Amino acid sequence: ADRHPRWSPVGAELMFIRPDTRGIDQVVRWPSGTALTALDAPVRQFAWSPDGKSIALIVSVSTRSDGPLVTNSVGYLRDGEGRLPSTAGVVVVDVATGATREVITGVRSIGDIAWRGAETLLVTMPHDDRSWRWDLVGVTLDGETVVLTDHGPWERAACLMVLDDGSVLFAGGEGGPSHTELRRLADGVVTPLLADFDRNVTLGMPAYPGARPVVDGGSAWFTANDRGVSRLWSAPLGATTPTPHTDHRTVVTGTDARAGRVVLTEATSSSPGRLRLLTDEHATIGDEFEV
């Protein structure tokens, strides 16, 4: 049940989430094998600080009693995870000492997390108890928050990526019948990254094929639905139209890009899962890895 692996931005240490003997998800350090926990609560997601000295964790805090469960909100379940916990929080952990610092406590839910510099976090949070509208929120390590999308019309902000210039790329869509798009927050203004693209960006969530977007070398790599499959696309950050890299016979289920090399996992009618290397940036897929 290992998941969510993340390399340190400095050095060669890897951390990932693994349930302990009680079934509580915690962060495990590799290669040492030691665990970092916070508040004795399950960890949903974490992010390394840019200097590799700290990690920020999203933790789930349950206050379930022995009585019946009562819900008064439409958002009480999450695909792939089941019933949401009573509250969520953010804790920053010092990697060297294991010391913890509570940054956010007692909120209904937190979606994604990223660092914006050494002293500021970015999280996505619903702005009220009535809907799934997830705003992008900046948080200092002292717990002070500022809403960056102004309770806007976003149905959900997810997959946060902080770019070199300090702007933020994320996936989001407006309320109502609209696409999930790649959006960019710069100088307090949110704009579509690809104004001429009319396909639904997919994020690789349970039951929804696709992959989390990544940025490499000034280009965004992402998946979007087209004619019934989740295809791999890319676009320079200043472009308005992306380039497809897979055809309509392939469903892309994951991707990553580093230093100009792109890998992806895919499913076809003849194979439920393959790991592939993109060898031509304009359309061709290379041979399978031996894994």
Short mmCIF file of C-alpha atoms in Angstrom, two decimals:
data_model
loop_
_atom_site.label_atom_id
_atom_site.label_comp_id
_atom_site.label_asym_id
_atom_site.label_seq_id
_atom_site.Cartn_x
_atom_site.Cartn_y
_atom_site.Cartn_z
CA ALA A 1 0.00 0.00 0.00
CA ASP A 2 2.96 2.36 -0.55
CA ARG A 3 1.99 5.57 -2.37
CA HIS A 4 2.86 9.23 -2.97
CA PRO A 5 6.68 8.88 -3.42
CA ARG A 6 8.60 12.18 -3.46
CA TRP A 7 12.35 12.75 -3.85
CA SER A 8 14.01 15.38 -1.72
CA PRO A 9 14.82 18.53 -3.74
CA VAL A 10 18.38 18.21 -2.38
CA GLY A 11 20.27 15.00 -1.80
CA ALA A 12 19.04 11.49 -2.53
CA GLU A 13 16.43 10.84 0.14
CA LEU A 14 13.00 9.53 -0.79
CA MET A 15 9.83 9.70 1.29
CA PHE A 16 6.53 7.95 0.70
CA ILE A 17 3.32 7.13 2.55
CA ARG A 18 2.78 3.67 4.04
CA PRO A 19 0.22 2.41 6.61
CA ASP A 20 1.66 1.23 9.92
CA THR A 21 0.54 -1.88 11.81
CA ARG A 22 -2.57 -0.01 12.97
CA GLY A 23 -3.47 0.95 9.42
CA ILE A 24 -2.60 4.63 9.96
CA ASP A 25 -0.84 6.19 6.97
CA GLN A 26 2.51 7.72 7.88
CA VAL A 27 5.53 9.09 6.03
CA VAL A 28 8.45 6.65 5.66
CA ARG A 29 12.01 7.80 4.92
CA TRP A 30 14.13 5.81 2.50
CA PRO A 31 16.77 4.44 2.72
CA SER A 32 16.74 4.69 6.53
CA GLY A 33 13.24 3.23 6.87
CA THR A 34 12.32 5.50 9.77
CA ALA A 35 8.86 7.05 9.99
CA LEU A 36 7.71 10.63 10.51
CA THR A 37 4.28 11.06 12.03
CA ALA A 38 2.23 14.03 13.20
CA LEU A 39 -0.57 14.16 15.78
CA ASP A 40 -0.87 10.37 15.50
CA ALA A 41 -3.17 11.07 12.56
CA PRO A 42 -3.22 9.54 9.05
CA VAL A 43 -1.23 11.45 6.42
CA ARG A 44 -3.09 12.10 3.17
CA GLN A 45 -0.38 13.98 1.29
CA PHE A 46 2.92 15.77 1.90
CA ALA A 47 5.34 18.14 0.15
CA TRP A 48 9.06 18.81 0.61
CA SER A 49 10.24 22.35 1.36
CA PRO A 50 12.55 23.79 -1.34
CA ASP A 51 15.62 23.41 0.92
CA GLY A 52 14.78 19.81 1.83
CA LYS A 53 14.78 20.57 5.56
CA SER A 54 11.04 20.25 6.22
CA ILE A 55 7.96 18.53 4.93
CA ALA A 56 4.40 19.82 5.11
CA LEU A 57 1.76 17.16 5.76
CA ILE A 58 -1.98 17.11 5.24
CA VAL A 59 -3.38 15.03 8.11
CA SER A 60 -6.87 13.66 8.68
CA VAL A 61 -8.30 13.92 12.18
CA SER A 62 -11.33 11.79 12.98
CA THR A 63 -13.64 12.49 15.90
CA ARG A 64 -15.87 9.51 15.20
CA SER A 65 -17.81 8.24 18.20
CA ASP A 66 -19.55 4.93 18.81
CA GLY A 67 -22.89 6.44 17.84
CA PRO A 68 -24.49 6.69 14.42
CA LEU A 69 -22.80 8.73 11.71
CA VAL A 70 -24.67 11.86 10.69
CA THR A 71 -23.83 14.02 7.68
CA ASN A 72 -25.35 17.33 6.67
CA SER A 73 -23.20 18.03 3.59
CA VAL A 74 -23.09 16.67 0.06
CA GLY A 75 -19.31 16.37 0.33
CA TYR A 76 -18.88 13.53 2.81
CA LEU A 77 -17.15 10.98 0.56
CA ARG A 78 -14.06 11.04 -1.65
CA ASP A 79 -13.57 8.67 -4.58
CA GLY A 80 -10.99 6.04 -3.72
CA GLU A 81 -10.88 6.96 -0.03
CA GLY A 82 -14.41 6.65 1.29
CA ARG A 83 -15.89 8.73 4.10
CA LEU A 84 -14.05 11.94 4.81
CA PRO A 85 -12.65 12.46 8.31
CA SER A 86 -14.21 14.94 10.66
CA THR A 87 -11.49 17.56 10.16
CA ALA A 88 -8.19 18.09 8.38
CA GLY A 89 -5.02 19.97 9.24
CA VAL A 90 -1.54 20.89 8.05
CA VAL A 91 1.57 20.09 10.08
CA VAL A 92 5.17 21.03 9.22
CA VAL A 93 7.79 18.50 10.33
CA ASP A 94 11.51 19.18 10.69
CA VAL A 95 13.21 16.35 8.80
CA ALA A 96 16.34 16.30 10.97
CA THR A 97 14.70 16.38 14.40
CA GLY A 98 11.12 15.23 13.82
CA ALA A 99 9.80 18.33 15.60
CA THR A 100 6.28 19.25 14.49
CA ARG A 101 4.51 22.55 14.06
CA GLU A 102 0.74 22.80 13.58
CA VAL A 103 -0.08 25.32 10.86
CA ILE A 104 -3.78 24.64 10.14
CA THR A 105 -6.21 22.75 12.37
CA GLY A 106 -9.87 21.89 12.39
CA VAL A 107 -10.90 22.68 8.81
CA ARG A 108 -13.42 20.60 6.93
CA SER A 109 -11.11 19.38 4.19
CA ILE A 110 -7.81 20.15 2.44
CA GLY A 111 -7.11 18.96 -1.08
CA ASP A 112 -3.55 19.64 -2.24
CA ILE A 113 -0.42 21.24 -0.78
CA ALA A 114 2.77 22.84 -2.11
CA TRP A 115 5.51 25.19 -0.93
CA ARG A 116 5.89 28.71 -2.29
CA GLY A 117 9.32 29.65 -1.04
CA ALA A 118 10.71 28.68 2.37
CA GLU A 119 8.07 30.35 4.56
CA THR A 120 4.77 30.02 2.70
CA LEU A 121 2.54 27.09 1.86
CA LEU A 122 -0.17 26.79 -0.76
CA VAL A 123 -3.22 24.62 -0.09
CA THR A 124 -6.59 24.07 -1.72
CA MET A 125 -9.60 24.28 0.58
CA PRO A 126 -13.38 24.47 0.16
CA HIS A 127 -14.62 27.96 0.97
CA ASP A 128 -17.83 26.82 2.66
CA ASP A 129 -19.76 23.70 3.70
CA ARG A 130 -22.19 23.76 0.81
CA SER A 131 -20.17 22.96 -2.27
CA TRP A 132 -17.04 21.42 -3.75
CA ARG A 133 -15.56 24.79 -4.68
CA TRP A 134 -11.93 24.57 -3.67
CA ASP A 135 -10.06 27.85 -3.48
CA LEU A 136 -6.30 28.31 -3.69
CA VAL A 137 -5.10 29.61 -0.31
CA GLY A 138 -1.70 30.93 0.80
CA VAL A 139 -0.64 30.05 4.36
CA THR A 140 2.30 31.32 6.40
CA LEU A 141 4.03 28.99 8.85
CA ASP A 142 2.31 31.00 11.61
CA GLY A 143 -1.08 29.93 10.25
CA GLU A 144 -2.11 33.23 8.65
CA THR A 145 -4.15 32.61 5.50
CA VAL A 146 -5.07 34.61 2.42
CA VAL A 147 -7.45 33.38 -0.28
CA LEU A 148 -5.74 33.75 -3.65
CA THR A 149 -8.69 32.90 -5.88
CA ASP A 150 -11.17 35.13 -4.03
CA HIS A 151 -13.84 32.45 -3.55
CA GLY A 152 -13.95 32.50 -7.31
CA PRO A 153 -16.05 30.37 -9.60
CA TRP A 154 -13.56 27.49 -9.45
CA GLU A 155 -15.27 24.16 -9.05
CA ARG A 156 -12.01 22.78 -7.76
CA ALA A 157 -8.40 23.94 -7.68
CA ALA A 158 -5.95 21.03 -7.66
CA CYS A 159 -2.46 19.87 -8.65
CA LEU A 160 -0.50 22.91 -7.50
CA MET A 161 2.79 23.70 -9.28
CA VAL A 162 4.91 26.71 -8.28
CA LEU A 163 6.91 28.02 -11.23
CA ASP A 164 10.35 29.63 -11.16
CA ASP A 165 8.90 33.13 -11.45
CA GLY A 166 6.68 32.61 -8.39
CA SER A 167 3.46 32.19 -10.35
CA VAL A 168 1.29 29.13 -9.69
CA LEU A 169 -0.02 26.67 -12.23
CA PHE A 170 -3.01 24.58 -11.21
CA ALA A 171 -5.96 22.66 -12.63
CA GLY A 172 -9.37 24.19 -12.13
CA GLY A 173 -12.73 24.75 -13.69
CA GLU A 174 -15.60 27.14 -13.34
CA GLY A 175 -18.86 26.10 -11.70
CA GLY A 176 -21.51 24.62 -13.94
CA PRO A 177 -21.00 22.83 -17.27
CA SER A 178 -17.39 23.69 -18.05
CA HIS A 179 -14.01 22.05 -18.58
CA THR A 180 -11.27 21.53 -16.06
CA GLU A 181 -8.44 23.64 -17.44
CA LEU A 182 -4.85 24.51 -16.63
CA ARG A 183 -4.91 27.93 -14.95
CA ARG A 184 -2.10 30.27 -13.97
CA LEU A 185 -2.08 32.64 -10.99
CA ALA A 186 0.31 35.57 -11.44
CA ASP A 187 0.23 38.96 -9.70
CA GLY A 188 -3.13 38.11 -8.16
CA VAL A 189 -4.81 37.37 -11.51
CA VAL A 190 -5.96 33.93 -12.67
CA THR A 191 -5.91 33.26 -16.42
CA PRO A 192 -6.26 30.13 -18.58
CA LEU A 193 -2.94 28.70 -19.68
CA LEU A 194 -4.36 27.38 -22.97
CA ALA A 195 -7.08 29.75 -24.12
CA ASP A 196 -7.74 27.86 -27.38
CA PHE A 197 -7.93 24.34 -25.90
CA ASP A 198 -11.42 22.87 -25.49
CA ARG A 199 -10.72 19.50 -23.89
CA ASN A 200 -11.20 18.43 -20.28
CA VAL A 201 -7.89 18.14 -18.38
CA THR A 202 -7.78 14.90 -16.37
CA LEU A 203 -5.94 14.56 -13.07
CA GLY A 204 -5.50 10.82 -12.58
CA MET A 205 -7.84 10.39 -9.63
CA PRO A 206 -9.49 7.06 -8.70
CA ALA A 207 -11.94 5.99 -11.43
CA TYR A 208 -10.74 8.88 -13.63
CA PRO A 209 -7.81 7.92 -15.92
CA GLY A 210 -5.18 10.56 -16.51
CA ALA A 211 -2.15 12.01 -14.76
CA ARG A 212 -1.21 14.94 -12.56
CA PRO A 213 0.24 17.75 -14.69
CA VAL A 214 3.98 18.39 -14.47
CA VAL A 215 6.22 21.22 -15.67
CA ASP A 216 9.65 20.63 -17.18
CA GLY A 217 11.90 22.95 -19.15
CA GLY A 218 9.31 25.67 -19.61
CA SER A 219 6.58 23.30 -20.84
CA ALA A 220 3.55 21.77 -19.16
CA TRP A 221 2.82 18.06 -19.66
CA PHE A 222 -0.72 16.91 -18.89
CA THR A 223 -3.51 14.59 -19.92
CA ALA A 224 -6.90 15.52 -21.36
CA ASN A 225 -9.89 13.57 -22.59
CA ASP A 226 -10.31 13.33 -26.35
CA ARG A 227 -12.65 10.96 -28.19
CA GLY A 228 -13.04 8.72 -25.18
CA VAL A 229 -9.41 8.35 -24.07
CA SER A 230 -7.04 10.29 -21.83
CA ARG A 231 -4.24 11.49 -24.14
CA LEU A 232 -0.86 13.04 -23.28
CA TRP A 233 -0.36 16.66 -24.37
CA SER A 234 2.29 19.32 -23.87
CA ALA A 235 2.52 23.06 -24.35
CA PRO A 236 5.11 25.77 -23.69
CA LEU A 237 3.95 27.98 -20.83
CA GLY A 238 3.34 30.87 -23.23
CA ALA A 239 1.37 28.86 -25.79
CA THR A 240 -2.40 28.85 -26.33
CA THR A 241 -2.73 25.42 -28.01
CA PRO A 242 -1.06 22.16 -26.91
CA THR A 243 0.48 19.31 -28.92
CA PRO A 244 -0.80 15.71 -28.51
CA HIS A 245 1.74 12.91 -28.04
CA THR A 246 -0.43 9.78 -27.90
CA ASP A 247 -3.17 8.52 -30.17
CA HIS A 248 -6.76 7.44 -29.60
CA ARG A 249 -5.81 3.80 -29.00
CA THR A 250 -3.95 4.59 -25.76
CA VAL A 251 -5.21 5.66 -22.32
CA VAL A 252 -2.48 7.48 -20.39
CA THR A 253 -2.68 6.80 -16.64
CA GLY A 254 0.45 8.58 -15.35
CA THR A 255 3.36 10.71 -16.47
CA ASP A 256 6.49 12.51 -15.28
CA ALA A 257 9.10 14.71 -16.96
CA ARG A 258 12.64 15.64 -15.94
CA ALA A 259 15.39 17.36 -17.92
CA GLY A 260 13.62 16.85 -21.23
CA ARG A 261 12.81 13.15 -20.75
CA VAL A 262 9.20 12.05 -20.40
CA VAL A 263 7.87 8.75 -19.07
CA LEU A 264 4.28 7.59 -18.96
CA THR A 265 2.15 4.66 -17.95
CA GLU A 266 -0.52 3.62 -20.39
CA ALA A 267 -3.26 1.08 -21.02
CA THR A 268 -4.37 -0.27 -24.40
CA SER A 269 -6.80 -2.88 -25.68
CA SER A 270 -3.98 -5.45 -25.58
CA SER A 271 -2.21 -4.42 -22.36
CA PRO A 272 -3.67 -3.23 -19.04
CA GLY A 273 -0.48 -1.40 -18.06
CA ARG A 274 2.86 -0.46 -19.61
CA LEU A 275 5.68 1.89 -18.67
CA ARG A 276 6.91 3.78 -21.71
CA LEU A 277 9.52 6.37 -22.65
CA LEU A 278 8.58 9.22 -24.95
CA THR A 279 11.34 9.30 -27.56
CA ASP A 280 10.00 11.88 -30.01
CA GLU A 281 8.41 15.02 -28.69
CA HIS A 282 5.98 15.20 -31.58
CA ALA A 283 4.16 11.89 -31.42
CA THR A 284 6.04 8.62 -31.19
CA ILE A 285 6.29 6.38 -28.18
CA GLY A 286 9.44 4.39 -27.50
CA ASP A 287 9.91 0.76 -26.50
CA GLU A 288 8.73 -0.57 -23.19
CA PHE A 289 11.08 -0.52 -20.24
CA GLU A 290 11.97 -3.85 -18.70
CA VAL A 291 10.62 -3.44 -15.18
#
